[in-house]
PDB file of C-alpha atoms in Angstrom:
ATOM      1  CA  MET A   1     -14.843  22.607  13.633  1.00 83.00           C
ATOM      2  CA  HIS A   2     -15.544  25.909  11.986  1.00 87.00           C
ATOM      3  CA  LEU A   3     -18.155  27.916  13.789  1.00 90.00           C
ATOM      4  CA  ALA A   4     -19.823  28.969  10.499  1.00 91.00           C
ATOM      5  CA  TYR A   5     -21.189  25.484   9.760  1.00 92.00           C
ATOM      6  CA  PRO A   6     -23.531  25.139  12.600  1.00 94.00           C
ATOM      7  CA  ALA A   7     -24.440  28.927  12.459  1.00 95.00           C
ATOM      8  CA  VAL A   8     -25.251  28.766   8.758  1.00 95.00           C
ATOM      9  CA  LEU A   9     -27.262  25.486   9.250  1.00 96.00           C
ATOM     10  CA  ALA A  10     -29.074  27.203  12.053  1.00 96.00           C
ATOM     11  CA  ALA A  11     -29.902  30.230   9.906  1.00 96.00           C
ATOM     12  CA  LEU A  12     -31.256  28.176   7.059  1.00 96.00           C
ATOM     13  CA  LEU A  13     -33.358  25.825   9.328  1.00 96.00           C
ATOM     14  CA  PHE A  14     -34.729  29.075  10.798  1.00 96.00           C
ATOM     15  CA  SER A  15     -35.455  30.362   7.431  1.00 96.00           C
ATOM     16  CA  VAL A  16     -37.301  27.035   6.429  1.00 96.00           C
ATOM     17  CA  GLY A  17     -39.344  27.138   9.599  1.00 96.00           C
ATOM     18  CA  LEU A  18     -40.230  30.850   8.768  1.00 95.00           C
ATOM     19  CA  TYR A  19     -41.503  29.908   5.331  1.00 95.00           C
ATOM     20  CA  GLY A  20     -43.503  27.111   6.878  1.00 94.00           C
ATOM     21  CA  VAL A  21     -45.066  29.430   9.433  1.00 93.00           C
ATOM     22  CA  LEU A  22     -46.068  31.801   6.718  1.00 93.00           C
ATOM     23  CA  ALA A  23     -47.013  29.506   3.976  1.00 92.00           C
ATOM     24  CA  ARG A  24     -48.984  26.676   5.728  1.00 90.00           C
ATOM     25  CA  ARG A  25     -52.649  26.721   6.029  1.00 88.00           C
ATOM     26  CA  ASN A  26     -53.207  23.939   8.587  1.00 88.00           C
ATOM     27  CA  ALA A  27     -52.574  25.087  12.129  1.00 90.00           C
ATOM     28  CA  ILE A  28     -50.858  21.888  13.268  1.00 91.00           C
ATOM     29  CA  LEU A  29     -48.330  22.259  10.273  1.00 92.00           C
ATOM     30  CA  VAL A  30     -47.800  25.940  11.550  1.00 93.00           C
ATOM     31  CA  LEU A  31     -46.982  24.468  14.897  1.00 93.00           C
ATOM     32  CA  MET A  32     -44.573  22.016  13.334  1.00 94.00           C
ATOM     33  CA  SER A  33     -42.773  24.870  11.545  1.00 95.00           C
ATOM     34  CA  VAL A  34     -42.425  26.745  14.946  1.00 95.00           C
ATOM     35  CA  GLU A  35     -40.792  23.605  16.282  1.00 94.00           C
ATOM     36  CA  LEU A  36     -38.239  23.878  13.354  1.00 94.00           C
ATOM     37  CA  MET A  37     -37.469  27.519  14.281  1.00 95.00           C
ATOM     38  CA  LEU A  38     -37.018  26.567  17.827  1.00 95.00           C
ATOM     39  CA  ASN A  39     -34.545  23.776  16.885  1.00 95.00           C
ATOM     40  CA  ALA A  40     -32.625  26.236  14.858  1.00 95.00           C
ATOM     41  CA  VAL A  41     -32.166  28.461  17.916  1.00 95.00           C
ATOM     42  CA  ASN A  42     -31.304  25.300  19.969  1.00 96.00           C
ATOM     43  CA  LEU A  43     -28.459  24.401  17.485  1.00 96.00           C
ATOM     44  CA  ASN A  44     -27.156  27.965  17.754  1.00 95.00           C
ATOM     45  CA  LEU A  45     -27.153  27.953  21.547  1.00 95.00           C
ATOM     46  CA  VAL A  46     -25.464  24.530  21.762  1.00 94.00           C
ATOM     47  CA  ALA A  47     -22.806  25.620  19.121  1.00 93.00           C
ATOM     48  CA  PHE A  48     -21.947  28.886  20.882  1.00 93.00           C
ATOM     49  CA  ASP A  49     -21.893  27.194  24.181  1.00 92.00           C
ATOM     50  CA  VAL A  50     -19.333  24.685  22.897  1.00 91.00           C
ATOM     51  CA  TRP A  51     -17.336  27.478  21.327  1.00 91.00           C
ATOM     52  CA  LEU A  52     -17.272  29.681  24.452  1.00 90.00           C
ATOM     53  CA  ARG A  53     -16.420  26.802  26.745  1.00 87.00           C
ATOM     54  CA  ASP A  54     -18.848  28.483  29.326  1.00 83.00           C
ATOM     55  CA  THR A  55     -18.125  27.301  32.811  1.00 85.00           C
ATOM     56  CA  LEU A  56     -21.778  27.758  33.668  1.00 87.00           C
ATOM     57  CA  HIS A  57     -22.819  26.119  30.459  1.00 90.00           C
ATOM     58  CA  ALA A  58     -25.672  28.625  30.161  1.00 92.00           C
ATOM     59  CA  GLY A  59     -26.278  27.628  26.514  1.00 92.00           C
ATOM     60  CA  GLN A  60     -26.926  24.069  27.145  1.00 92.00           C
ATOM     61  CA  ALA A  61     -28.949  24.885  30.193  1.00 93.00           C
ATOM     62  CA  LEU A  62     -31.168  27.289  28.137  1.00 94.00           C
ATOM     63  CA  THR A  63     -31.408  24.728  25.317  1.00 94.00           C
ATOM     64  CA  LEU A  64     -32.871  22.250  27.772  1.00 94.00           C
ATOM     65  CA  PHE A  65     -35.229  24.903  29.014  1.00 95.00           C
ATOM     66  CA  VAL A  66     -36.257  25.834  25.471  1.00 95.00           C
ATOM     67  CA  ILE A  67     -36.886  22.196  24.752  1.00 94.00           C
ATOM     68  CA  VAL A  68     -39.220  21.952  27.769  1.00 93.00           C
ATOM     69  CA  VAL A  69     -41.047  25.181  26.871  1.00 94.00           C
ATOM     70  CA  ALA A  70     -41.513  23.852  23.396  1.00 93.00           C
ATOM     71  CA  ALA A  71     -43.021  20.706  24.726  1.00 93.00           C
ATOM     72  CA  ALA A  72     -45.434  22.670  26.931  1.00 93.00           C
ATOM     73  CA  GLU A  73     -46.194  24.965  23.979  1.00 93.00           C
ATOM     74  CA  ILE A  74     -46.953  22.192  21.651  1.00 93.00           C
ATOM     75  CA  GLY A  75     -49.302  20.578  24.162  1.00 92.00           C
ATOM     76  CA  ILE A  76     -51.272  23.743  24.748  1.00 93.00           C
ATOM     77  CA  GLY A  77     -51.188  24.654  21.205  1.00 93.00           C
ATOM     78  CA  LEU A  78     -52.564  21.320  20.066  1.00 92.00           C
ATOM     79  CA  ALA A  79     -55.193  21.520  22.678  1.00 92.00           C
ATOM     80  CA  ILE A  80     -56.279  24.905  21.319  1.00 91.00           C
ATOM     81  CA  VAL A  81     -56.260  23.724  17.752  1.00 91.00           C
ATOM     82  CA  LEU A  82     -58.540  20.607  18.776  1.00 90.00           C
ATOM     83  CA  LEU A  83     -60.883  23.121  20.599  1.00 90.00           C
ATOM     84  CA  VAL A  84     -60.925  25.365  17.426  1.00 89.00           C
ATOM     85  CA  TYR A  85     -61.571  22.330  15.180  1.00 90.00           C
ATOM     86  CA  ARG A  86     -64.279  20.984  17.479  1.00 88.00           C
ATOM     87  CA  ASN A  87     -66.061  24.322  17.575  1.00 87.00           C
ATOM     88  CA  ARG A  88     -65.651  25.323  13.811  1.00 85.00           C
ATOM     89  CA  GLY A  89     -65.099  22.055  12.062  1.00 82.00           C
ATOM     90  CA  SER A  90     -61.766  23.334  10.468  1.00 82.00           C
ATOM     91  CA  SER A  91     -58.153  24.088  11.560  1.00 81.00           C
ATOM     92  CA  ASP A  92     -57.177  26.275   8.740  1.00 84.00           C
ATOM     93  CA  VAL A  93     -55.622  29.375  10.129  1.00 83.00           C
ATOM     94  CA  ASP A  94     -56.767  31.539   7.226  1.00 81.00           C
ATOM     95  CA  ARG A  95     -60.422  30.785   7.733  1.00 81.00           C
ATOM     96  CA  LEU A  96     -60.431  31.987  11.353  1.00 81.00           C
ATOM     97  CA  THR A  97     -61.006  35.590  10.364  1.00 79.00           C
ATOM     98  CA  ASP A  98     -63.983  36.591  12.765  1.00 80.00           C
ATOM     99  CA  LEU A  99     -61.882  39.310  14.180  1.00 80.00           C
ATOM    100  CA  ALA A 100     -60.552  40.675  10.827  1.00 78.00           C
ATOM    101  CA  GLU A 101     -61.974  43.897   9.155  1.00 79.00           C
ATOM    102  CA  HIS A 102     -63.251  43.025   5.732  1.00 72.00           C
ATOM    103  CA  GLY A 103     -63.065  45.472   2.933  1.00 69.00           C
ATOM    104  CA  PRO A 104     -65.833  45.567   0.248  1.00 65.00           C
ATOM    105  CA  HIS A 105     -63.752  43.848  -2.246  1.00 63.00           C
ATOM    106  CA  ASP A 106     -62.175  41.141  -0.056  1.00 57.00           C
ATOM    107  CA  PRO A 107     -62.243  37.751  -1.725  1.00 57.00           C
ATOM    108  CA  HIS A 108     -61.675  35.916   1.482  1.00 55.00           C
ATOM    109  CA  ASP A 109     -64.728  37.056   3.266  1.00 49.00           C
ATOM    110  CA  PRO A 110     -66.082  34.133   5.260  1.00 50.00           C
ATOM    111  CA  GLN A 111     -69.106  36.076   6.407  1.00 50.00           C
ATOM    112  CA  GLY A 112     -70.200  36.810   2.869  1.00 46.00           C
ATOM    113  CA  GLU A 113     -72.710  35.144   0.581  1.00 44.00           C
ATOM    114  CA  GLY A 114     -70.370  32.912  -1.085  1.00 43.00           C
ATOM    115  CA  ASP A 115     -69.161  31.132   1.978  1.00 45.00           C
ATOM    116  CA  GLY A 116     -72.342  31.133   4.015  1.00 43.00           C
ATOM    117  CA  PRO A 117     -74.152  28.073   3.024  1.00 43.00           C
ATOM    118  CA  SER A 118     -71.061  25.858   3.068  1.00 45.00           C
ATOM    119  CA  ALA A 119     -70.328  26.501   6.795  1.00 46.00           C
ATOM    120  CA  PRO A 120     -73.205  24.350   8.345  1.00 46.00           C
ATOM    121  CA  GLU A 121     -72.310  21.647   5.888  1.00 46.00           C
ATOM    122  CA  GLU A 122     -68.844  21.479   7.192  1.00 47.00           C
ATOM    123  CA  LYS A 123     -69.995  21.564  10.776  1.00 47.00           C
ATOM    124  CA  ALA A 124     -72.260  18.601  10.150  1.00 48.00           C
ATOM    125  CA  GLU A 125     -69.421  16.894   8.403  1.00 49.00           C
ATOM    126  CA  ALA A 126     -67.180  17.361  11.325  1.00 49.00           C
ATOM    127  CA  ALA A 127     -69.791  16.139  13.868  1.00 48.00           C
ATOM    128  CA  ALA A 128     -70.399  13.013  11.760  1.00 43.00           C
TER     129      ALA A 128
ATOM    130  CA  MET B   1       0.708  25.520   1.403  1.00 46.00           C
ATOM    131  CA  ASN B   2      -1.288  28.679   1.300  1.00 54.00           C
ATOM    132  CA  VAL B   3      -3.473  30.152   4.129  1.00 53.00           C
ATOM    133  CA  ALA B   4      -6.787  28.691   3.122  1.00 52.00           C
ATOM    134  CA  ALA B   5      -5.361  25.157   3.004  1.00 52.00           C
ATOM    135  CA  ALA B   6      -3.676  25.248   6.451  1.00 56.00           C
ATOM    136  CA  HIS B   7      -5.131  23.102   9.035  1.00 61.00           C
ATOM    137  CA  PRO B   8      -8.015  25.175  10.423  1.00 65.00           C
ATOM    138  CA  GLY B   9      -9.400  26.164   7.051  1.00 65.00           C
ATOM    139  CA  PHE B  10     -12.101  25.623   4.562  1.00 65.00           C
ATOM    140  CA  LEU B  11      -9.978  23.688   2.253  1.00 67.00           C
ATOM    141  CA  SER B  12      -8.874  21.167   4.750  1.00 72.00           C
ATOM    142  CA  PRO B  13     -12.012  20.045   6.442  1.00 78.00           C
ATOM    143  CA  THR B  14     -11.716  17.586   9.276  1.00 83.00           C
ATOM    144  CA  GLY B  15     -13.678  14.412   9.380  1.00 86.00           C
ATOM    145  CA  VAL B  16     -16.069  15.921  11.892  1.00 89.00           C
ATOM    146  CA  GLU B  17     -16.617  18.941   9.561  1.00 90.00           C
ATOM    147  CA  ILE B  18     -17.601  16.554   6.659  1.00 92.00           C
ATOM    148  CA  VAL B  19     -20.016  14.466   8.645  1.00 93.00           C
ATOM    149  CA  PHE B  20     -21.584  17.747   9.958  1.00 94.00           C
ATOM    150  CA  VAL B  21     -22.007  19.199   6.582  1.00 94.00           C
ATOM    151  CA  LEU B  22     -23.481  15.915   5.204  1.00 95.00           C
ATOM    152  CA  VAL B  23     -25.928  15.418   8.136  1.00 96.00           C
ATOM    153  CA  GLY B  24     -26.830  19.174   7.886  1.00 96.00           C
ATOM    154  CA  VAL B  25     -27.785  18.744   4.091  1.00 97.00           C
ATOM    155  CA  ALA B  26     -29.995  15.859   4.996  1.00 96.00           C
ATOM    156  CA  THR B  27     -31.477  17.850   7.937  1.00 96.00           C
ATOM    157  CA  LEU B  28     -32.200  20.850   5.734  1.00 96.00           C
ATOM    158  CA  ALA B  29     -33.608  18.729   2.932  1.00 97.00           C
ATOM    159  CA  ALA B  30     -35.891  16.949   5.285  1.00 96.00           C
ATOM    160  CA  ALA B  31     -37.017  20.274   6.800  1.00 96.00           C
ATOM    161  CA  VAL B  32     -37.591  21.644   3.271  1.00 96.00           C
ATOM    162  CA  VAL B  33     -39.797  18.578   2.445  1.00 95.00           C
ATOM    163  CA  SER B  34     -41.613  18.862   5.680  1.00 94.00           C
ATOM    164  CA  VAL B  35     -42.789  22.323   5.036  1.00 93.00           C
ATOM    165  CA  THR B  36     -43.535  21.947   1.418  1.00 92.00           C
ATOM    166  CA  THR B  37     -45.191  18.428   1.022  1.00 91.00           C
ATOM    167  CA  LYS B  38     -48.806  18.291   0.372  1.00 89.00           C
ATOM    168  CA  GLN B  39     -49.403  15.135   2.391  1.00 89.00           C
ATOM    169  CA  LEU B  40     -49.938  16.166   6.138  1.00 89.00           C
ATOM    170  CA  VAL B  41     -48.906  13.080   7.765  1.00 90.00           C
ATOM    171  CA  HIS B  42     -45.759  12.814   5.469  1.00 92.00           C
ATOM    172  CA  ALA B  43     -44.829  16.272   6.743  1.00 92.00           C
ATOM    173  CA  ALA B  44     -44.730  15.032  10.382  1.00 92.00           C
ATOM    174  CA  LEU B  45     -42.691  12.019   9.545  1.00 93.00           C
ATOM    175  CA  TRP B  46     -40.189  14.152   7.609  1.00 95.00           C
ATOM    176  CA  LEU B  47     -40.171  16.370  10.742  1.00 95.00           C
ATOM    177  CA  VAL B  48     -38.888  13.268  12.578  1.00 94.00           C
ATOM    178  CA  VAL B  49     -35.932  13.232  10.080  1.00 95.00           C
ATOM    179  CA  ALA B  50     -35.193  16.774  10.518  1.00 95.00           C
ATOM    180  CA  LEU B  51     -35.260  16.707  14.220  1.00 95.00           C
ATOM    181  CA  GLY B  52     -33.253  13.386  14.402  1.00 95.00           C
ATOM    182  CA  GLY B  53     -30.528  15.095  12.184  1.00 96.00           C
ATOM    183  CA  VAL B  54     -30.353  18.068  14.537  1.00 96.00           C
ATOM    184  CA  ALA B  55     -29.790  15.444  17.378  1.00 96.00           C
ATOM    185  CA  VAL B  56     -26.948  14.027  15.324  1.00 95.00           C
ATOM    186  CA  GLU B  57     -25.490  17.539  15.027  1.00 95.00           C
ATOM    187  CA  TYR B  58     -25.638  17.902  18.734  1.00 94.00           C
ATOM    188  CA  LEU B  59     -23.610  14.781  19.153  1.00 93.00           C
ATOM    189  CA  LEU B  60     -21.075  16.047  16.627  1.00 92.00           C
ATOM    190  CA  LEU B  61     -20.846  19.238  18.861  1.00 92.00           C
ATOM    191  CA  THR B  62     -20.065  16.993  21.818  1.00 90.00           C
ATOM    192  CA  ALA B  63     -23.307  17.952  23.523  1.00 90.00           C
ATOM    193  CA  GLU B  64     -24.332  14.406  24.148  1.00 91.00           C
ATOM    194  CA  PHE B  65     -27.045  14.794  26.903  1.00 93.00           C
ATOM    195  CA  ILE B  66     -28.885  17.409  24.772  1.00 93.00           C
ATOM    196  CA  ALA B  67     -28.917  15.011  21.797  1.00 94.00           C
ATOM    197  CA  TRP B  68     -30.560  12.375  23.724  1.00 93.00           C
ATOM    198  CA  VAL B  69     -33.077  14.735  25.349  1.00 93.00           C
ATOM    199  CA  GLN B  70     -33.740  15.855  21.667  1.00 93.00           C
ATOM    200  CA  VAL B  71     -34.551  12.351  20.570  1.00 94.00           C
ATOM    201  CA  LEU B  72     -36.576  11.693  23.652  1.00 93.00           C
ATOM    202  CA  ILE B  73     -38.730  14.848  23.793  1.00 92.00           C
ATOM    203  CA  TYR B  74     -38.997  15.810  20.128  1.00 91.00           C
ATOM    204  CA  VAL B  75     -38.847  12.653  18.168  1.00 89.00           C
ATOM    205  CA  GLY B  76     -40.429  10.669  20.961  1.00 89.00           C
ATOM    206  CA  SER B  77     -43.232  12.891  22.125  1.00 90.00           C
ATOM    207  CA  VAL B  78     -43.654  16.107  20.277  1.00 92.00           C
ATOM    208  CA  VAL B  79     -44.042  14.349  16.825  1.00 92.00           C
ATOM    209  CA  VAL B  80     -46.334  11.720  18.346  1.00 92.00           C
ATOM    210  CA  LEU B  81     -48.350  14.629  19.768  1.00 91.00           C
ATOM    211  CA  VAL B  82     -48.501  16.242  16.388  1.00 92.00           C
ATOM    212  CA  LEU B  83     -49.479  12.928  14.741  1.00 92.00           C
ATOM    213  CA  PHE B  84     -52.245  12.653  17.380  1.00 90.00           C
ATOM    214  CA  GLY B  85     -53.417  16.148  16.572  1.00 90.00           C
ATOM    215  CA  LEU B  86     -53.467  15.475  12.780  1.00 89.00           C
ATOM    216  CA  MET B  87     -55.488  12.322  13.298  1.00 89.00           C
ATOM    217  CA  LEU B  88     -57.930  14.078  15.656  1.00 87.00           C
ATOM    218  CA  THR B  89     -58.648  16.890  13.514  1.00 86.00           C
ATOM    219  CA  LYS B  90     -59.336  14.493  10.729  1.00 79.00           C
ATOM    220  CA  ALA B  91     -56.445  15.522   8.450  1.00 76.00           C
ATOM    221  CA  PRO B  92     -56.968  14.060   5.073  1.00 77.00           C
ATOM    222  CA  ILE B  93     -54.594  10.884   4.358  1.00 77.00           C
ATOM    223  CA  GLY B  94     -52.974  11.464   0.961  1.00 76.00           C
ATOM    224  CA  ARG B  95     -52.487  14.598  -0.952  1.00 80.00           C
ATOM    225  CA  SER B  96     -54.434  17.725   0.042  1.00 78.00           C
ATOM    226  CA  PRO B  97     -54.092  20.410  -2.538  1.00 76.00           C
ATOM    227  CA  ASP B  98     -54.956  23.198  -0.070  1.00 76.00           C
ATOM    228  CA  ALA B  99     -52.106  22.428   2.363  1.00 75.00           C
ATOM    229  CA  ASP B 100     -50.556  25.765   1.456  1.00 80.00           C
ATOM    230  CA  SER B 101     -52.314  29.167   1.868  1.00 78.00           C
ATOM    231  CA  GLY B 102     -52.528  31.860  -0.704  1.00 78.00           C
ATOM    232  CA  ASN B 103     -49.509  33.874   0.321  1.00 84.00           C
ATOM    233  CA  ARG B 104     -46.967  31.122  -0.552  1.00 88.00           C
ATOM    234  CA  ILE B 105     -44.994  33.767  -2.735  1.00 92.00           C
ATOM    235  CA  ALA B 106     -44.768  36.354  -0.189  1.00 93.00           C
ATOM    236  CA  ALA B 107     -43.784  33.684   2.351  1.00 93.00           C
ATOM    237  CA  LEU B 108     -40.945  32.529   0.010  1.00 94.00           C
ATOM    238  CA  ALA B 109     -39.731  36.011  -0.422  1.00 95.00           C
ATOM    239  CA  VAL B 110     -39.630  36.737   3.215  1.00 95.00           C
ATOM    240  CA  ALA B 111     -37.920  33.325   3.924  1.00 95.00           C
ATOM    241  CA  VAL B 112     -35.332  33.830   1.186  1.00 96.00           C
ATOM    242  CA  ALA B 113     -34.584  37.434   2.333  1.00 97.00           C
ATOM    243  CA  ALA B 114     -34.280  36.185   6.041  1.00 96.00           C
ATOM    244  CA  ALA B 115     -32.006  33.317   4.951  1.00 96.00           C
ATOM    245  CA  GLY B 116     -29.801  35.586   2.753  1.00 96.00           C
ATOM    246  CA  THR B 117     -29.462  38.231   5.449  1.00 96.00           C
ATOM    247  CA  LEU B 118     -28.859  35.756   8.385  1.00 95.00           C
ATOM    248  CA  VAL B 119     -26.299  33.713   6.291  1.00 95.00           C
ATOM    249  CA  TRP B 120     -24.467  36.912   5.193  1.00 95.00           C
ATOM    250  CA  VAL B 121     -24.147  38.212   8.720  1.00 95.00           C
ATOM    251  CA  VAL B 122     -23.208  34.890  10.396  1.00 94.00           C
ATOM    252  CA  VAL B 123     -20.559  34.061   7.694  1.00 92.00           C
ATOM    253  CA  ASP B 124     -19.241  37.517   7.945  1.00 93.00           C
ATOM    254  CA  ALA B 125     -19.044  37.646  11.612  1.00 91.00           C
ATOM    255  CA  PHE B 126     -17.568  34.172  12.237  1.00 90.00           C
ATOM    256  CA  ARG B 127     -15.562  33.286   9.099  1.00 85.00           C
ATOM    257  CA  SER B 128     -12.320  32.862  11.215  1.00 84.00           C
ATOM    258  CA  THR B 129     -13.555  31.301  14.337  1.00 85.00           C
ATOM    259  CA  TRP B 130     -13.256  27.599  15.206  1.00 86.00           C
ATOM    260  CA  ILE B 131     -14.921  25.381  17.719  1.00 85.00           C
ATOM    261  CA  ASP B 132     -12.455  23.075  19.508  1.00 83.00           C
ATOM    262  CA  VAL B 133     -14.259  19.814  19.669  1.00 80.00           C
ATOM    263  CA  ASP B 134     -11.275  17.699  20.365  1.00 80.00           C
ATOM    264  CA  GLY B 135     -10.917  18.561  24.075  1.00 77.00           C
ATOM    265  CA  ALA B 136     -12.934  17.232  26.889  1.00 79.00           C
ATOM    266  CA  PRO B 137     -16.703  16.690  26.036  1.00 80.00           C
ATOM    267  CA  GLN B 138     -18.711  19.921  26.681  1.00 80.00           C
ATOM    268  CA  GLY B 139     -21.961  18.320  27.298  1.00 82.00           C
ATOM    269  CA  SER B 140     -21.569  14.907  28.639  1.00 88.00           C
ATOM    270  CA  THR B 141     -24.292  13.738  31.035  1.00 89.00           C
ATOM    271  CA  LYS B 142     -21.870  14.233  34.050  1.00 90.00           C
ATOM    272  CA  VAL B 143     -21.190  17.953  33.064  1.00 89.00           C
ATOM    273  CA  THR B 144     -24.764  18.797  32.223  1.00 90.00           C
ATOM    274  CA  GLY B 145     -26.078  17.215  35.510  1.00 91.00           C
ATOM    275  CA  GLU B 146     -23.519  19.135  37.450  1.00 91.00           C
ATOM    276  CA  ILE B 147     -24.356  22.607  35.965  1.00 91.00           C
ATOM    277  CA  LEU B 148     -28.159  21.931  35.907  1.00 91.00           C
ATOM    278  CA  PHE B 149     -28.384  20.931  39.707  1.00 92.00           C
ATOM    279  CA  ARG B 150     -25.691  23.143  40.892  1.00 92.00           C
ATOM    280  CA  HIS B 151     -26.142  26.384  39.078  1.00 91.00           C
ATOM    281  CA  TRP B 152     -29.603  26.222  37.404  1.00 93.00           C
ATOM    282  CA  VAL B 153     -31.675  24.486  40.136  1.00 94.00           C
ATOM    283  CA  LEU B 154     -34.130  27.354  40.583  1.00 94.00           C
ATOM    284  CA  PRO B 155     -35.039  27.737  36.713  1.00 93.00           C
ATOM    285  CA  PHE B 156     -35.182  23.948  36.539  1.00 93.00           C
ATOM    286  CA  GLU B 157     -37.815  23.894  39.394  1.00 94.00           C
ATOM    287  CA  ALA B 158     -39.781  26.809  37.960  1.00 94.00           C
ATOM    288  CA  LEU B 159     -39.919  24.802  34.613  1.00 94.00           C
ATOM    289  CA  SER B 160     -41.300  21.842  36.347  1.00 94.00           C
ATOM    290  CA  VAL B 161     -44.134  24.030  37.691  1.00 95.00           C
ATOM    291  CA  LEU B 162     -44.454  25.382  34.228  1.00 95.00           C
ATOM    292  CA  LEU B 163     -44.866  21.967  32.700  1.00 93.00           C
ATOM    293  CA  LEU B 164     -47.495  21.000  35.340  1.00 95.00           C
ATOM    294  CA  ALA B 165     -49.479  24.121  34.514  1.00 95.00           C
ATOM    295  CA  ALA B 166     -49.210  23.312  30.720  1.00 94.00           C
ATOM    296  CA  LEU B 167     -50.524  19.807  31.429  1.00 92.00           C
ATOM    297  CA  VAL B 168     -53.436  21.100  33.611  1.00 94.00           C
ATOM    298  CA  GLY B 169     -54.194  23.602  30.947  1.00 92.00           C
ATOM    299  CA  ALA B 170     -54.204  21.046  28.118  1.00 90.00           C
ATOM    300  CA  ILE B 171     -56.413  18.777  30.081  1.00 90.00           C
ATOM    301  CA  VAL B 172     -58.880  21.619  30.835  1.00 90.00           C
ATOM    302  CA  LEU B 173     -58.922  22.820  27.338  1.00 87.00           C
ATOM    303  CA  SER B 174     -59.411  19.556  25.651  1.00 80.00           C
ATOM    304  CA  ARG B 175     -61.982  18.132  28.109  1.00 82.00           C
ATOM    305  CA  LYS B 176     -65.568  17.711  26.696  1.00 74.00           C
ATOM    306  CA  GLN B 177     -67.667  20.192  28.347  1.00 69.00           C
ATOM    307  CA  SER B 178     -70.789  18.059  28.382  1.00 61.00           C
ATOM    308  CA  ARG B 179     -72.529  19.771  31.342  1.00 58.00           C
ATOM    309  CA  GLN B 180     -72.641  23.235  29.916  1.00 56.00           C
ATOM    310  CA  GLN B 181     -73.704  22.190  26.374  1.00 53.00           C
ATOM    311  CA  PRO B 182     -75.466  18.894  26.423  1.00 51.00           C
ATOM    312  CA  GLY B 183     -76.032  18.547  22.647  1.00 51.00           C
ATOM    313  CA  GLU B 184     -72.554  19.445  21.785  1.00 47.00           C
ATOM    314  CA  ARG B 185     -69.451  17.400  21.789  1.00 46.00           C
TER     315      ARG B 185
END
């Protein structure tokens, strides 16, 4: 098999995951896109391991380790997202801007007048 | 017969290569739908198709054990965990118009630039490199078990400790703290 096939597929999968990480708003969908990127890396690792015929099979061992670390990551990540949702009533990553510095003309200011009254509503909705 | 149509070449693909490309197209399409669909639960279900396609690609690359681990861990547990997360955060069933944030155009530009650069570099670097998938399987369960428990035992055990720590951490994080804040869930 030509090595370019798995390598190109991995590059494209990685780019799709990159788009998902940057464009998605829900934190859980961002985590899903991270999984896609990790899978692209795993595909590269397996393809190059089979190509090089490594006697230690370091690529496949590292693939298994990446899968395990990804499972741990998604467990912790989902726990954190649940905690954020429980505390703030939303898991949208672009609303978690408490640490951001807001300029005077920033339209996404959650502490401003426009968004102020809606926050308690959402919290009540989340608690219901 | 010219050089391009000689046996290892683009114009004479083997059956494995044809299957690889077909499954790759399906995988990529499922991944694209998964990151662009407006229905959050459908995104998780399309992720199953994409991850299953990657498992089939592992099988075609003769990495059999990794393929089944992929099916078990990713399709079996990670996607179920993601679905649980979506349900627990009360994700809307049906179309949600605000699934994408405002920087879609910038994200698309970055992704297209990354894809172009990576594909160009990879094709340029490996245009005359072939994988020999006809020999002995490189990733059968016997081979993987031998290398994992002969050469990689220490990282394996360290990872089990990491998984335990992650498990305890997830439990601690998601436990309801009723004693500290009586009114809050």
